[in-house]
mmCIF file of C-alpha atoms and ligand atoms in Angstrom:
data_model
loop_
_atom_site.group_PDB
_atom_site.id
_atom_site.type_symbol
_atom_site.label_atom_id
_atom_site.label_comp_id
_atom_site.label_asym_id
_atom_site.label_seq_id
_atom_site.Cartn_x
_atom_site.Cartn_y
_atom_site.Cartn_z
ATOM 1 C CA UNK A 185 33.391 13.087 44.568
ATOM 2 C CA UNK A 186 33.210 15.171 47.746
ATOM 3 C CA UNK A 187 34.587 14.138 51.137
ATOM 4 C CA UNK A 188 34.172 15.822 54.511
ATOM 5 C CA UNK A 189 35.092 15.439 58.143
ATOM 6 C CA UNK A 190 31.778 15.397 60.005
ATOM 7 C CA UNK A 191 30.157 14.869 63.372
ATOM 8 C CA UNK A 192 27.129 12.543 63.398
ATOM 9 C CA UNK A 193 24.652 11.710 66.179
ATOM 10 C CA UNK A 194 26.823 8.636 66.946
ATOM 11 C CA UNK A 195 30.408 9.848 66.323
ATOM 12 C CA UNK A 196 32.315 13.044 67.060
ATOM 13 C CA UNK A 197 34.698 12.892 64.099
ATOM 14 C CA UNK A 198 34.230 10.666 61.040
ATOM 15 C CA UNK A 199 34.740 10.960 57.291
ATOM 16 C CA UNK A 200 31.821 10.900 54.885
ATOM 17 C CA UNK A 201 31.174 11.045 51.167
ATOM 18 C CA UNK A 202 28.838 14.000 50.691
ATOM 19 C CA UNK A 203 26.026 13.747 48.175
ATOM 20 C CA UNK A 204 23.010 15.954 47.417
ATOM 21 C CA UNK A 205 20.871 14.830 50.353
ATOM 22 C CA UNK A 206 22.891 12.102 52.098
ATOM 23 C CA UNK A 207 26.224 11.567 53.806
ATOM 24 C CA UNK A 208 27.837 8.116 53.479
ATOM 25 C CA UNK A 209 29.946 7.605 56.575
ATOM 26 C CA UNK A 210 33.069 5.590 55.726
ATOM 27 C CA UNK A 211 34.234 2.711 57.952
ATOM 28 C CA UNK A 212 37.703 4.005 58.895
ATOM 29 C CA UNK A 213 40.060 2.051 61.134
ATOM 30 C CA UNK A 214 43.707 2.074 62.092
ATOM 31 C CA UNK A 215 43.978 -1.566 60.901
ATOM 32 C CA UNK A 216 43.149 -0.535 57.320
ATOM 33 C CA UNK A 217 45.687 2.324 57.503
ATOM 34 C CA UNK A 218 42.923 4.858 56.846
ATOM 35 C CA UNK A 219 41.694 6.523 60.007
ATOM 36 C CA UNK A 220 41.480 10.198 58.958
ATOM 37 C CA UNK A 221 40.469 12.279 55.954
ATOM 38 C CA UNK A 222 44.154 13.122 55.468
ATOM 39 C CA UNK A 223 45.024 9.402 55.289
ATOM 40 C CA UNK A 224 42.592 9.072 52.372
ATOM 41 C CA UNK A 225 43.686 12.296 50.671
ATOM 42 C CA UNK A 226 47.362 11.353 50.910
ATOM 43 C CA UNK A 227 46.907 7.840 49.447
ATOM 44 C CA UNK A 228 48.207 7.254 45.903
ATOM 45 C CA UNK A 229 44.589 7.102 44.662
ATOM 46 C CA UNK A 230 42.041 8.625 47.093
ATOM 47 C CA UNK A 231 39.215 7.718 44.697
ATOM 48 C CA UNK A 232 40.122 4.006 44.835
ATOM 49 C CA UNK A 233 40.396 4.064 48.636
ATOM 50 C CA UNK A 234 36.892 5.534 48.865
ATOM 51 C CA UNK A 235 35.530 3.033 46.331
ATOM 52 C CA UNK A 236 36.882 0.201 48.523
ATOM 53 C CA UNK A 237 35.249 1.614 51.660
ATOM 54 C CA UNK A 238 31.888 2.672 50.202
ATOM 55 C CA UNK A 239 30.171 -0.747 50.255
ATOM 56 C CA UNK A 240 30.427 -0.726 54.103
ATOM 57 C CA UNK A 241 29.435 2.953 54.441
ATOM 58 C CA UNK A 242 26.481 3.952 56.618
ATOM 59 C CA UNK A 243 24.027 6.314 54.957
ATOM 60 C CA UNK A 244 22.649 9.287 56.915
ATOM 61 C CA UNK A 245 20.417 12.190 55.865
ATOM 62 C CA UNK A 246 22.711 15.176 55.251
ATOM 63 C CA UNK A 247 20.703 17.201 57.767
ATOM 64 C CA UNK A 248 21.996 14.914 60.546
ATOM 65 C CA UNK A 249 25.677 15.745 60.055
ATOM 66 C CA UNK A 250 27.658 18.744 61.273
ATOM 67 C CA UNK A 251 30.624 19.722 59.147
ATOM 68 C CA UNK A 252 34.043 19.915 60.794
ATOM 69 C CA UNK A 253 36.969 21.744 59.210
ATOM 70 C CA UNK A 254 38.643 19.533 56.570
ATOM 71 C CA UNK A 255 42.046 20.089 58.214
ATOM 72 C CA UNK A 256 43.548 17.171 60.153
ATOM 73 C CA UNK A 257 47.108 18.282 60.848
ATOM 74 C CA UNK A 258 48.088 20.060 57.649
ATOM 75 C CA UNK A 259 49.594 23.556 57.571
ATOM 76 C CA UNK A 260 47.475 26.260 55.937
ATOM 77 C CA UNK A 261 49.212 28.665 53.537
ATOM 78 C CA UNK A 262 47.895 31.376 51.236
ATOM 79 C CA UNK A 263 48.891 33.129 48.027
ATOM 80 C CA UNK A 264 48.234 36.843 47.581
ATOM 81 C CA UNK A 265 47.790 39.439 44.851
ATOM 82 C CA UNK A 266 46.939 36.750 42.305
ATOM 83 C CA UNK A 267 43.947 38.628 40.809
ATOM 84 C CA UNK A 268 43.914 42.170 39.341
ATOM 85 C CA UNK A 269 41.150 43.119 41.815
ATOM 86 C CA UNK A 270 43.376 42.258 44.765
ATOM 87 C CA UNK A 271 46.339 44.149 43.307
ATOM 88 C CA UNK A 272 44.201 47.299 42.882
ATOM 89 C CA UNK A 273 42.618 47.011 46.347
ATOM 90 C CA UNK A 274 46.018 46.535 48.031
ATOM 91 C CA UNK A 275 47.507 49.512 46.186
ATOM 92 C CA UNK A 276 44.586 51.658 47.415
ATOM 93 C CA UNK A 277 45.139 50.420 50.981
ATOM 94 C CA UNK A 278 48.663 51.738 51.297
ATOM 95 C CA UNK A 279 50.421 54.395 49.242
ATOM 96 C CA UNK A 280 53.802 53.456 50.670
ATOM 97 C CA UNK A 281 53.394 49.726 49.906
ATOM 98 C CA UNK A 282 51.669 50.185 46.519
ATOM 99 C CA UNK A 283 54.780 49.475 44.470
ATOM 100 C CA UNK A 284 55.338 46.154 46.284
ATOM 101 C CA UNK A 285 51.838 44.948 45.396
ATOM 102 C CA UNK A 286 52.242 46.217 41.843
ATOM 103 C CA UNK A 287 55.547 44.362 41.415
ATOM 104 C CA UNK A 288 54.446 41.089 43.024
ATOM 105 C CA UNK A 289 51.413 40.793 40.731
ATOM 106 C CA UNK A 290 53.715 40.494 37.708
ATOM 107 C CA UNK A 291 56.738 38.895 39.345
ATOM 108 C CA UNK A 292 57.734 35.309 38.664
ATOM 109 C CA UNK A 293 57.776 34.546 42.411
ATOM 110 C CA UNK A 294 54.256 34.803 43.915
ATOM 111 C CA UNK A 295 53.409 36.168 47.328
ATOM 112 C CA UNK A 296 52.980 33.156 49.663
ATOM 113 C CA UNK A 297 52.381 33.462 53.382
ATOM 114 C CA UNK A 298 51.688 31.204 56.316
ATOM 115 C CA UNK A 299 47.994 31.547 57.149
ATOM 116 C CA UNK A 300 46.972 29.195 59.926
ATOM 117 C CA UNK A 301 47.553 26.213 62.116
ATOM 118 C CA UNK A 302 44.594 23.788 62.377
ATOM 119 C CA UNK A 303 43.397 25.352 65.670
ATOM 120 C CA UNK A 304 42.953 28.752 63.972
ATOM 121 C CA UNK A 305 40.717 27.304 61.237
ATOM 122 C CA UNK A 306 36.936 27.213 61.636
ATOM 123 C CA UNK A 307 34.480 24.953 59.850
ATOM 124 C CA UNK A 308 31.368 25.695 57.811
ATOM 125 C CA UNK A 309 28.787 27.036 60.285
ATOM 126 C CA UNK A 310 31.278 28.304 62.883
ATOM 127 C CA UNK A 311 32.055 32.008 63.377
ATOM 128 C CA UNK A 312 35.109 33.658 61.831
ATOM 129 C CA UNK A 313 36.615 36.533 63.794
ATOM 130 C CA UNK A 314 37.350 40.192 63.123
ATOM 131 C CA UNK A 315 40.192 41.456 65.304
ATOM 132 C CA UNK A 316 38.894 43.771 68.045
ATOM 133 C CA UNK A 317 41.658 46.261 67.104
ATOM 134 C CA UNK A 318 40.673 46.450 63.420
ATOM 135 C CA UNK A 319 38.181 48.977 62.060
ATOM 136 C CA UNK A 320 38.454 47.758 58.469
ATOM 137 C CA UNK A 321 38.213 44.007 57.935
ATOM 138 C CA UNK A 322 36.933 41.881 55.067
ATOM 139 C CA UNK A 323 36.491 38.231 54.156
ATOM 140 C CA UNK A 324 38.532 36.950 51.193
ATOM 141 C CA UNK A 325 36.816 34.112 49.280
ATOM 142 C CA UNK A 326 39.512 31.850 47.865
ATOM 143 C CA UNK A 327 39.672 28.684 45.786
ATOM 144 C CA UNK A 328 41.827 26.409 47.929
ATOM 145 C CA UNK A 329 44.152 23.581 46.927
ATOM 146 C CA UNK A 330 44.501 20.463 49.050
ATOM 147 C CA UNK A 331 48.082 19.216 48.704
ATOM 148 C CA UNK A 332 49.488 15.862 49.777
ATOM 149 C CA UNK A 333 53.012 15.564 51.256
ATOM 150 C CA UNK A 334 54.367 15.196 47.706
ATOM 151 C CA UNK A 335 52.789 18.611 46.993
ATOM 152 C CA UNK A 336 50.422 17.078 44.439
ATOM 153 C CA UNK A 337 46.987 18.683 44.125
ATOM 154 C CA UNK A 338 44.614 16.025 45.464
ATOM 155 C CA UNK A 339 41.522 18.136 46.088
ATOM 156 C CA UNK A 340 39.865 21.521 46.242
ATOM 157 C CA UNK A 341 37.938 23.296 48.936
ATOM 158 C CA UNK A 342 36.641 26.775 49.775
ATOM 159 C CA UNK A 343 38.698 29.146 51.900
ATOM 160 C CA UNK A 344 38.054 32.453 53.626
ATOM 161 C CA UNK A 345 41.279 34.375 54.272
ATOM 162 C CA UNK A 346 39.959 36.890 56.838
ATOM 163 C CA UNK A 347 41.991 40.101 56.569
ATOM 164 C CA UNK A 348 42.368 43.299 58.586
ATOM 165 C CA UNK A 349 42.901 45.805 55.782
ATOM 166 C CA UNK A 350 43.738 48.718 58.096
ATOM 167 C CA UNK A 351 46.496 46.785 59.889
ATOM 168 C CA UNK A 352 47.917 45.449 56.622
ATOM 169 C CA UNK A 353 47.669 48.916 55.034
ATOM 170 C CA UNK A 354 49.392 50.697 57.930
ATOM 171 C CA UNK A 355 52.612 48.805 57.308
ATOM 172 C CA UNK A 356 53.257 45.682 55.183
ATOM 173 C CA UNK A 357 55.399 44.334 58.037
ATOM 174 C CA UNK A 358 52.134 43.951 59.987
ATOM 175 C CA UNK A 359 50.849 41.372 57.463
ATOM 176 C CA UNK A 360 51.091 38.396 59.878
ATOM 177 C CA UNK A 361 48.984 40.303 62.437
ATOM 178 C CA UNK A 362 46.456 41.332 59.770
ATOM 179 C CA UNK A 363 46.121 37.744 58.622
ATOM 180 C CA UNK A 364 46.888 35.324 61.464
ATOM 181 C CA UNK A 365 44.855 35.333 64.682
ATOM 182 C CA UNK A 366 42.213 33.118 66.292
ATOM 183 C CA UNK A 367 39.401 32.104 63.880
ATOM 184 C CA UNK A 368 41.181 33.919 61.030
ATOM 185 C CA UNK A 369 40.429 31.267 58.437
ATOM 186 C CA UNK A 370 37.416 29.200 57.415
ATOM 187 C CA UNK A 371 37.725 26.095 55.241
ATOM 188 C CA UNK A 372 35.140 23.651 53.930
ATOM 189 C CA UNK A 373 32.488 22.438 53.942
ATOM 190 C CA UNK A 374 34.046 19.548 51.999
ATOM 191 C CA UNK A 375 36.959 18.577 49.781
ATOM 192 C CA UNK A 376 36.224 17.823 46.157
ATOM 193 C CA UNK A 377 38.709 15.237 44.914
ATOM 194 C CA UNK A 378 40.898 16.415 42.047
ATOM 195 C CA UNK A 379 40.171 13.236 40.101
ATOM 196 C CA UNK A 380 39.423 14.811 36.728
ATOM 197 C CA UNK A 381 40.142 17.938 34.691
ATOM 198 C CA UNK A 382 39.232 21.287 36.263
ATOM 199 C CA UNK A 383 37.427 23.831 34.060
ATOM 200 C CA UNK A 384 38.632 27.339 34.950
ATOM 201 C CA UNK A 385 35.683 28.862 33.052
ATOM 202 C CA UNK A 386 33.138 26.786 34.943
ATOM 203 C CA UNK A 387 34.679 27.381 38.362
ATOM 204 C CA UNK A 388 32.764 30.429 39.548
ATOM 205 C CA UNK A 389 33.524 31.992 42.917
ATOM 206 C CA UNK A 390 30.824 34.156 44.470
ATOM 207 C CA UNK A 391 30.303 35.778 47.836
ATOM 208 C CA UNK A 392 27.424 37.474 49.620
ATOM 209 C CA UNK A 393 27.508 39.273 52.960
ATOM 210 C CA UNK A 394 24.279 39.882 54.874
ATOM 211 C CA UNK A 395 23.637 42.133 57.885
ATOM 212 C CA UNK A 396 20.296 40.921 59.164
ATOM 213 C CA UNK A 397 17.982 40.862 56.158
ATOM 214 C CA UNK A 398 20.099 43.421 54.266
ATOM 215 C CA UNK A 399 22.535 42.290 51.591
ATOM 216 C CA UNK A 400 25.707 44.330 52.139
ATOM 217 C CA UNK A 401 27.842 42.808 49.383
ATOM 218 C CA UNK A 402 27.477 40.527 46.395
ATOM 219 C CA UNK A 403 30.260 39.701 43.974
ATOM 220 C CA UNK A 404 31.370 36.988 41.611
ATOM 221 C CA UNK A 405 34.442 36.008 39.602
ATOM 222 C CA UNK A 406 35.868 32.841 38.104
ATOM 223 C CA UNK A 407 39.179 31.007 38.046
ATOM 224 C CA UNK A 408 39.821 32.454 34.564
ATOM 225 C CA UNK A 409 40.697 35.725 36.375
ATOM 226 C CA UNK A 410 43.451 34.044 38.426
ATOM 227 C CA UNK A 411 46.762 35.461 37.169
ATOM 228 C CA UNK A 412 48.748 32.349 38.185
ATOM 229 C CA UNK A 413 48.590 28.663 37.283
ATOM 230 C CA UNK A 414 47.402 26.476 40.156
ATOM 231 C CA UNK A 415 50.242 23.901 39.817
ATOM 232 C CA UNK A 416 52.783 26.770 39.766
ATOM 233 C CA UNK A 417 51.516 28.048 43.127
ATOM 234 C CA UNK A 418 51.958 24.549 44.593
ATOM 235 C CA UNK A 419 55.463 24.310 43.090
ATOM 236 C CA UNK A 420 56.518 27.639 44.592
ATOM 237 C CA UNK A 421 55.228 26.549 47.985
ATOM 238 C CA UNK A 422 57.426 23.445 47.879
ATOM 239 C CA UNK A 423 60.447 25.187 46.352
ATOM 240 C CA UNK A 424 62.581 24.942 49.489
ATOM 241 C CA UNK A 425 60.268 23.348 52.008
ATOM 242 C CA UNK A 426 58.804 20.030 53.121
ATOM 243 C CA UNK A 427 55.205 19.324 54.082
ATOM 244 C CA UNK A 428 55.233 15.902 55.761
ATOM 245 C CA UNK A 429 51.593 16.342 56.817
ATOM 246 C CA UNK A 430 50.417 17.983 53.583
ATOM 247 C CA UNK A 431 49.045 21.509 53.189
ATOM 248 C CA UNK A 432 46.061 23.620 52.248
ATOM 249 C CA UNK A 433 46.916 26.507 49.914
ATOM 250 C CA UNK A 434 44.427 29.350 49.503
ATOM 251 C CA UNK A 435 45.028 30.836 46.051
ATOM 252 C CA UNK A 436 44.149 34.507 46.587
ATOM 253 C CA UNK A 437 41.043 36.620 46.346
ATOM 254 C CA UNK A 438 39.437 38.039 43.242
ATOM 255 C CA UNK A 439 36.633 39.689 45.225
ATOM 256 C CA UNK A 440 37.192 42.668 47.503
ATOM 257 C CA UNK A 441 34.258 44.794 48.764
ATOM 258 C CA UNK A 442 34.370 48.564 48.171
ATOM 259 C CA UNK A 443 36.695 50.509 50.464
ATOM 260 C CA UNK A 444 33.854 51.872 52.635
ATOM 261 C CA UNK A 445 32.828 48.352 53.706
ATOM 262 C CA UNK A 446 33.945 46.661 56.888
ATOM 263 C CA UNK A 447 32.587 43.508 58.530
ATOM 264 C CA UNK A 448 30.581 43.831 61.737
ATOM 265 C CA UNK A 449 29.727 41.427 64.538
ATOM 266 C CA UNK A 450 26.773 39.283 63.425
ATOM 267 C CA UNK A 451 27.338 39.585 59.661
ATOM 268 C CA UNK A 452 26.746 36.404 57.660
ATOM 269 C CA UNK A 453 29.212 35.439 54.926
ATOM 270 C CA UNK A 454 28.401 32.891 52.208
ATOM 271 C CA UNK A 455 31.070 31.838 49.710
ATOM 272 C CA UNK A 456 30.027 29.556 46.871
ATOM 273 C CA UNK A 457 32.399 27.799 44.468
ATOM 274 C CA UNK A 458 30.986 25.708 41.644
ATOM 275 C CA UNK A 459 31.605 22.017 42.058
ATOM 276 C CA UNK A 460 32.407 22.326 45.760
ATOM 277 C CA UNK A 461 29.476 23.957 47.582
ATOM 278 C CA UNK A 462 28.883 26.893 49.915
ATOM 279 C CA UNK A 463 30.928 27.862 52.963
ATOM 280 C CA UNK A 464 28.827 29.860 55.437
ATOM 281 C CA UNK A 465 30.099 31.610 58.541
ATOM 282 C CA UNK A 466 28.875 34.300 60.872
ATOM 283 C CA UNK A 467 31.228 37.012 62.124
ATOM 284 C CA UNK A 468 32.274 37.600 65.707
ATOM 285 C CA UNK A 469 33.991 40.760 66.980
ATOM 286 C CA UNK A 470 34.405 41.197 70.712
ATOM 287 C CA UNK A 471 36.124 43.693 72.985
ATOM 288 C CA UNK A 472 39.657 43.043 74.234
ATOM 289 C CA UNK A 473 39.927 39.910 76.383
ATOM 290 C CA UNK A 474 40.461 40.588 80.084
HETATM 291 O O1 LIG B 531 49.539 41.009 50.627
HETATM 292 C C1 LIG B 531 48.451 40.868 50.977
HETATM 293 C C2 LIG B 531 47.640 39.652 50.968
HETATM 294 C C3 LIG B 531 46.950 39.397 49.665
HETATM 295 C C4 LIG B 531 45.872 38.391 49.757
HETATM 296 O O2 LIG B 531 45.610 37.776 50.769
HETATM 297 C C5 LIG B 531 45.085 38.102 48.538
HETATM 298 O O3 LIG B 531 45.319 38.697 47.477
HETATM 299 O O4 LIG B 531 44.197 37.270 48.631
HETATM 300 MG MG1 LIG B 532 43.845 36.470 50.554
#
C-alpha cells in the first residue's frame, strides 16, 4: 500500500492512498488522533489505521492531485559509502580523503550524516537545486527508510541526496556544505508501507538525466548491491539519539555518473524504485542571491 501527502482541488494538504489511476483521500481529523501522514505512519499498525479510514475515503483521478513531500516534521538523515560504486567515486574525488572513504566502506560503524530539515526537502515535481558555487554536482538516487519514533522501519520512499562533488572533494570537512543547502533533497512521491517482506533482488533503483531531448545519463542497480543491512543502518542512527518526530534515512547511492558529468540548470532527473514509483525533479542553478 502506498500513501502520500497531496494537494487536491479542494484541500491544500491531505493524505491519500495512491493507486494506479486514483487517489483515495483519507478522512483525517484531530478527533480520531490521525491528522497527518506521520500520525498514520507512527501508529502501531499503519495498515490497520488506513483500513479503518478507507470506507470514508473520497476517490479522485490521480491526475487531479499534486504530490507534496512526504515529510511532516521528521528529521532527514543519510548514510554514505554504502555501495562499492560510491566508495570508488569518492576515492576518485579526493586523493587526500581517499583512505577515509576506503575505511568507512568496510568499517562496522557506517557514515551517517544529517541531510535536511523539512523546509529543505522538495516534493516530486519541484526543482532540486545545484549550489551556484559548485561546478561539479550530481543527484544521488537513494532507497529511503521511513522510521517511526521507535526507529522501526515503517515505510520506504525514494530520495535524491543532491551533492556538490567539488566542494566535498576539496576537503571532507566541507561535507555539510556539499550536502545541506536549500532544495538539497527530494523525497517522494509516496511512502510504500513496510507491511510485508522486502525483496532486495526485486528492488531495482534506476536513474535517468535528460537535458532537453538528450539523455545525459542512465544507470541502474538493485538493493542487492547495498553493502549494509537496512535494519543495521536504522540501529546505528538511533545508537545514542532520540527521534521523537521520527526520521527519514536515505541509505546511500549505488549510481554515480562519470566524473565528466555535472548537472546544469534545466536538467530533468527521474529516479525509479520498484514497488514505490518514480521521483521526478527539474534542476535549478541560479547566480548568487543579492
Ligand atoms: O561521504 C560522502 C557522502 C556519501 C554519500 O552520500 C553516498 O554514498 O550516498
Ligand atoms: Mg548520498
